[in-house]
Amino acid sequence: MKLQMHSIHFDADQKLIDFIQKKVDKLETFYDRVVDGEVFLRLNNSGIENKTVEIKLNIPGGQLFAKEEAKSFEEATDLATEALRRQLRKFKVKQMAH
């Protein structure tokens, strides 16, 4: 899947980018018609959970979005991809019903 990565106010290393790509690619096992996506990585100034990951997926007929905060980008990515997995399942069930 084609993903655009945006790291805001810092430079993400290749290891992190590869990790996110791998995690998001796994979502295609639940719904294979995902067109593309965007990932925003952001460092916040407040608190312990200061890493934010936002993932936006474009699918035929809509867009799915998940935003999660955690202590590390990897943990936030896990949470966001899990939220998107649930959204994809729900979307797929709606599609089947029509």
Tab-separated table of N, CA and C in Angstrom:
chain	number	residue	atom	x	y	z
A	1	MET	N	0.832	-1.170	0.000
A	1	MET	CA	0.000	0.000	0.000
A	1	MET	C	0.883	1.242	0.000
A	2	LYS	N	0.476	2.244	-0.745
A	2	LYS	CA	1.226	3.489	-0.831
A	2	LYS	C	0.912	4.343	0.388
A	3	LEU	N	1.943	4.628	1.169
A	3	LEU	CA	1.791	5.457	2.365
A	3	LEU	C	2.664	6.693	2.271
A	4	GLN	N	2.105	7.831	2.626
A	4	GLN	CA	2.899	9.046	2.723
A	4	GLN	C	3.182	9.287	4.197
A	5	MET	N	4.454	9.450	4.533
A	5	MET	CA	4.849	9.682	5.926
A	5	MET	C	5.181	11.157	6.115
A	6	HIS	N	4.640	11.737	7.189
A	6	HIS	CA	4.938	13.121	7.535
A	6	HIS	C	5.388	13.149	8.989
A	7	SER	N	6.640	13.477	9.224
A	7	SER	CA	7.109	13.635	10.605
A	7	SER	C	7.230	15.134	10.866
A	8	ILE	N	6.442	15.610	11.821
A	8	ILE	CA	6.322	17.035	12.065
A	8	ILE	C	7.257	17.459	13.199
A	9	HIS	N	8.124	18.417	12.907
A	9	HIS	CA	9.100	18.994	13.845
A	9	HIS	C	10.223	18.036	14.254
A	10	PHE	N	10.423	16.961	13.496
A	10	PHE	CA	11.564	16.076	13.729
A	10	PHE	C	11.735	15.187	12.501
A	11	ASP	N	12.854	14.473	12.439
A	11	ASP	CA	13.098	13.542	11.336
A	11	ASP	C	12.960	12.120	11.848
A	12	ALA	N	12.041	11.370	11.260
A	12	ALA	CA	11.841	9.971	11.646
A	12	ALA	C	12.920	9.113	11.008
A	13	ASP	N	13.460	8.161	11.760
A	13	ASP	CA	14.472	7.278	11.190
A	13	ASP	C	13.809	6.183	10.350
A	14	GLN	N	14.592	5.566	9.506
A	14	GLN	CA	14.082	4.573	8.558
A	14	GLN	C	13.469	3.362	9.263
A	15	LYS	N	14.024	3.001	10.403
A	15	LYS	CA	13.533	1.859	11.166
A	15	LYS	C	12.073	2.078	11.590
A	16	LEU	N	11.770	3.298	12.072
A	16	LEU	CA	10.412	3.640	12.478
A	16	LEU	C	9.462	3.650	11.275
A	17	ILE	N	9.901	4.210	10.175
A	17	ILE	CA	9.087	4.267	8.957
A	17	ILE	C	8.777	2.858	8.456
A	18	ASP	N	9.767	1.984	8.464
A	18	ASP	CA	9.559	0.593	8.040
A	18	ASP	C	8.577	-0.126	8.964
A	19	PHE	N	8.702	0.130	10.273
A	19	PHE	CA	7.803	-0.484	11.248
A	19	PHE	C	6.354	-0.083	10.974
A	20	ILE	N	6.129	1.209	10.754
A	20	ILE	CA	4.775	1.721	10.493
A	20	ILE	C	4.241	1.152	9.190
A	21	GLN	N	5.079	1.118	8.165
A	21	GLN	CA	4.665	0.578	6.857
A	21	GLN	C	4.214	-0.874	7.005
A	22	LYS	N	4.993	-1.664	7.752
A	22	LYS	CA	4.678	-3.076	7.952
A	22	LYS	C	3.349	-3.245	8.690
A	23	LYS	N	3.146	-2.440	9.736
A	23	LYS	CA	1.917	-2.511	10.525
A	23	LYS	C	0.693	-2.150	9.678
A	24	VAL	N	0.799	-1.087	8.903
A	24	VAL	CA	-0.340	-0.632	8.103
A	24	VAL	C	-0.609	-1.603	6.949
A	25	ASP	N	0.445	-2.197	6.407
A	25	ASP	CA	0.262	-3.186	5.331
A	25	ASP	C	-0.559	-4.380	5.806
A	26	LYS	N	-0.446	-4.722	7.085
A	26	LYS	CA	-1.208	-5.846	7.626
A	26	LYS	C	-2.709	-5.589	7.581
A	27	LEU	N	-3.110	-4.316	7.548
A	27	LEU	CA	-4.530	-3.986	7.487
A	27	LEU	C	-5.174	-4.476	6.188
A	28	GLU	N	-4.353	-4.652	5.160
A	28	GLU	CA	-4.886	-5.114	3.876
A	28	GLU	C	-5.399	-6.544	3.955
A	29	THR	N	-5.048	-7.284	4.996
A	29	THR	CA	-5.589	-8.638	5.139
A	29	THR	C	-7.068	-8.577	5.518
A	30	PHE	N	-7.501	-7.466	6.110
A	30	PHE	CA	-8.900	-7.317	6.507
A	30	PHE	C	-9.751	-6.706	5.399
A	31	TYR	N	-9.152	-5.830	4.601
A	31	TYR	CA	-9.881	-5.192	3.505
A	31	TYR	C	-8.857	-4.839	2.437
A	32	ASP	N	-8.918	-5.513	1.295
A	32	ASP	CA	-7.849	-5.387	0.298
A	32	ASP	C	-8.056	-4.255	-0.702
A	33	ARG	N	-9.107	-3.444	-0.542
A	33	ARG	CA	-9.347	-2.374	-1.503
A	33	ARG	C	-8.903	-1.008	-1.000
A	34	VAL	N	-8.020	-0.976	-0.011
A	34	VAL	CA	-7.490	0.288	0.501
A	34	VAL	C	-6.668	0.934	-0.611
A	35	VAL	N	-6.982	2.198	-0.921
A	35	VAL	CA	-6.312	2.891	-2.026
A	35	VAL	C	-4.915	3.347	-1.608
A	36	ASP	N	-4.859	4.206	-0.594
A	36	ASP	CA	-3.577	4.705	-0.094
A	36	ASP	C	-3.794	5.288	1.299
A	37	GLY	N	-2.737	5.854	1.858
A	37	GLY	CA	-2.860	6.395	3.203
A	37	GLY	C	-1.814	7.451	3.513
A	38	GLU	N	-2.062	8.156	4.611
A	38	GLU	CA	-1.130	9.160	5.100
A	38	GLU	C	-0.892	8.915	6.580
A	39	VAL	N	0.348	9.109	7.006
A	39	VAL	CA	0.692	8.947	8.420
A	39	VAL	C	1.367	10.232	8.891
A	40	PHE	N	0.858	10.767	10.003
A	40	PHE	CA	1.444	11.961	10.602
A	40	PHE	C	2.046	11.581	11.949
A	41	LEU	N	3.321	11.851	12.114
A	41	LEU	CA	4.026	11.596	13.375
A	41	LEU	C	4.315	12.946	14.014
A	42	ARG	N	3.906	13.093	15.275
A	42	ARG	CA	4.017	14.395	15.915
A	42	ARG	C	4.563	14.236	17.324
A	43	LEU	N	5.470	15.130	17.700
A	43	LEU	CA	5.971	15.189	19.076
A	43	LEU	C	5.225	16.294	19.810
A	44	ASN	N	4.602	15.948	20.944
A	44	ASN	CA	3.901	16.944	21.759
A	44	ASN	C	4.822	17.399	22.876
A	45	ASN	N	4.524	18.517	23.436
A	45	ASN	CA	5.387	19.057	24.496
A	45	ASN	C	4.932	18.682	25.893
A	46	SER	N	3.754	18.092	26.012
A	46	SER	CA	3.217	17.897	27.352
A	46	SER	C	3.140	16.429	27.749
A	47	GLY	N	3.419	16.158	29.005
A	47	GLY	CA	3.199	14.844	29.582
A	47	GLY	C	4.150	13.751	29.146
A	48	ILE	N	3.876	12.553	29.676
A	48	ILE	CA	4.703	11.381	29.374
A	48	ILE	C	4.332	10.821	28.005
A	49	GLU	N	3.026	10.759	27.738
A	49	GLU	CA	2.565	10.233	26.445
A	49	GLU	C	2.592	11.362	25.425
A	50	ASN	N	3.791	11.665	24.944
A	50	ASN	CA	3.956	12.840	24.096
A	50	ASN	C	4.192	12.513	22.624
A	51	LYS	N	3.927	11.282	22.219
A	51	LYS	CA	4.100	10.909	20.810
A	51	LYS	C	2.710	10.638	20.213
A	52	THR	N	2.391	11.331	19.126
A	52	THR	CA	1.090	11.179	18.493
A	52	THR	C	1.258	10.607	17.096
A	53	VAL	N	0.441	9.609	16.779
A	53	VAL	CA	0.414	9.024	15.436
A	53	VAL	C	-1.002	9.175	14.899
A	54	GLU	N	-1.109	9.775	13.722
A	54	GLU	CA	-2.400	9.890	13.044
A	54	GLU	C	-2.295	9.141	11.722
A	55	ILE	N	-3.239	8.251	11.477
A	55	ILE	CA	-3.244	7.484	10.226
A	55	ILE	C	-4.569	7.725	9.523
A	56	LYS	N	-4.475	8.105	8.257
A	56	LYS	CA	-5.652	8.342	7.438
A	56	LYS	C	-5.594	7.381	6.253
A	57	LEU	N	-6.631	6.568	6.082
A	57	LEU	CA	-6.683	5.623	4.969
A	57	LEU	C	-7.803	6.009	4.010
A	58	ASN	N	-7.486	6.022	2.734
A	58	ASN	CA	-8.494	6.279	1.710
A	58	ASN	C	-8.985	4.950	1.166
A	59	ILE	N	-10.304	4.768	1.218
A	59	ILE	CA	-10.916	3.559	0.694
A	59	ILE	C	-12.017	3.985	-0.266
A	60	PRO	N	-12.396	3.112	-1.200
A	60	PRO	CA	-13.467	3.483	-2.134
A	60	PRO	C	-14.740	3.836	-1.364
A	61	GLY	N	-15.220	5.056	-1.551
A	61	GLY	CA	-16.438	5.482	-0.885
A	61	GLY	C	-16.223	6.092	0.486
A	62	GLY	N	-15.002	6.367	0.858
A	62	GLY	CA	-14.811	6.980	2.167
A	62	GLY	C	-13.375	7.101	2.605
A	63	GLN	N	-13.232	7.473	3.883
A	63	GLN	CA	-11.925	7.679	4.470
A	63	GLN	C	-11.990	7.229	5.927
A	64	LEU	N	-10.971	6.550	6.379
A	64	LEU	CA	-10.901	6.113	7.772
A	64	LEU	C	-9.756	6.854	8.450
A	65	PHE	N	-9.944	7.171	9.739
A	65	PHE	CA	-8.952	7.968	10.448
A	65	PHE	C	-8.791	7.456	11.874
A	66	ALA	N	-7.562	7.415	12.342
A	66	ALA	CA	-7.288	7.053	13.733
A	66	ALA	C	-6.153	7.936	14.254
A	67	LYS	N	-6.319	8.408	15.482
A	67	LYS	CA	-5.293	9.248	16.115
A	67	LYS	C	-5.054	8.695	17.508
A	68	GLU	N	-3.810	8.379	17.816
A	68	GLU	CA	-3.474	7.806	19.123
A	68	GLU	C	-2.235	8.475	19.701
A	69	GLU	N	-2.202	8.562	21.029
A	69	GLU	CA	-1.039	9.092	21.741
A	69	GLU	C	-0.487	8.012	22.661
A	70	ALA	N	0.836	7.957	22.767
A	70	ALA	CA	1.476	6.965	23.638
A	70	ALA	C	2.886	7.434	23.988
A	71	LYS	N	3.588	6.589	24.780
A	71	LYS	CA	4.956	6.917	25.201
A	71	LYS	C	5.939	6.778	24.052
A	72	SER	N	5.630	5.872	23.089
A	72	SER	CA	6.525	5.680	21.950
A	72	SER	C	5.696	5.660	20.665
A	73	PHE	N	6.359	5.929	19.562
A	73	PHE	CA	5.669	5.905	18.272
A	73	PHE	C	5.193	4.496	17.928
A	74	GLU	N	5.978	3.495	18.325
A	74	GLU	CA	5.601	2.111	18.042
A	74	GLU	C	4.296	1.745	18.756
A	75	GLU	N	4.195	2.133	20.013
A	75	GLU	CA	2.991	1.836	20.793
A	75	GLU	C	1.781	2.578	20.222
A	76	ALA	N	1.969	3.845	19.856
A	76	ALA	CA	0.884	4.636	19.272
A	76	ALA	C	0.452	4.053	17.928
A	77	THR	N	1.415	3.549	17.154
A	77	THR	CA	1.105	2.921	15.872
A	77	THR	C	0.281	1.660	16.083
A	78	ASP	N	0.662	0.849	17.079
A	78	ASP	CA	-0.111	-0.358	17.401
A	78	ASP	C	-1.556	-0.003	17.721
A	79	LEU	N	-1.750	1.019	18.558
A	79	LEU	CA	-3.096	1.425	18.961
A	79	LEU	C	-3.897	1.955	17.766
A	80	ALA	N	-3.251	2.758	16.922
A	80	ALA	CA	-3.942	3.346	15.767
A	80	ALA	C	-4.316	2.281	14.738
A	81	THR	N	-3.408	1.329	14.476
A	81	THR	CA	-3.720	0.288	13.502
A	81	THR	C	-4.826	-0.628	14.029
A	82	GLU	N	-4.859	-0.836	15.341
A	82	GLU	CA	-5.938	-1.638	15.933
A	82	GLU	C	-7.284	-0.931	15.766
A	83	ALA	N	-7.300	0.374	15.978
A	83	ALA	CA	-8.529	1.154	15.794
A	83	ALA	C	-8.971	1.107	14.333
A	84	LEU	N	-8.028	1.207	13.412
A	84	LEU	CA	-8.353	1.142	11.986
A	84	LEU	C	-8.839	-0.249	11.590
A	85	ARG	N	-8.288	-1.268	12.213
A	85	ARG	CA	-8.729	-2.639	11.924
A	85	ARG	C	-10.207	-2.785	12.274
A	86	ARG	N	-10.585	-2.260	13.439
A	86	ARG	CA	-11.993	-2.313	13.841
A	86	ARG	C	-12.866	-1.529	12.867
A	87	GLN	N	-12.397	-0.351	12.450
A	87	GLN	CA	-13.156	0.463	11.498
A	87	GLN	C	-13.317	-0.246	10.162
A	88	LEU	N	-12.242	-0.901	9.697
A	88	LEU	CA	-12.308	-1.630	8.427
A	88	LEU	C	-13.304	-2.777	8.500
A	89	ARG	N	-13.290	-3.506	9.612
A	89	ARG	CA	-14.241	-4.608	9.795
A	89	ARG	C	-15.675	-4.093	9.738
A	90	LYS	N	-15.915	-2.982	10.447
A	90	LYS	CA	-17.245	-2.380	10.487
A	90	LYS	C	-17.669	-1.933	9.081
A	91	PHE	N	-16.750	-1.298	8.371
A	91	PHE	CA	-17.021	-0.817	7.018
A	91	PHE	C	-17.352	-1.988	6.091
A	92	LYS	N	-16.585	-3.060	6.233
A	92	LYS	CA	-16.782	-4.249	5.390
A	92	LYS	C	-18.154	-4.875	5.654
A	93	VAL	N	-18.537	-4.951	6.921
A	93	VAL	CA	-19.853	-5.502	7.277
A	93	VAL	C	-20.965	-4.638	6.669
A	94	LYS	N	-20.794	-3.325	6.724
A	94	LYS	CA	-21.789	-2.424	6.114
A	94	LYS	C	-21.873	-2.669	4.614
A	95	GLN	N	-20.725	-2.850	3.978
A	95	GLN	CA	-20.686	-3.088	2.527
A	95	GLN	C	-21.425	-4.380	2.181
A	96	MET	N	-21.227	-5.422	2.982
A	96	MET	CA	-21.865	-6.713	2.736
A	96	MET	C	-23.377	-6.608	2.879
A	97	ALA	N	-23.835	-5.741	3.799
A	97	ALA	CA	-25.261	-5.601	4.068
A	97	ALA	C	-26.004	-4.959	2.890
A	98	HIS	N	-25.305	-4.167	2.115
A	98	HIS	CA	-25.968	-3.463	0.995
A	98	HIS	C	-26.086	-4.345	-0.187
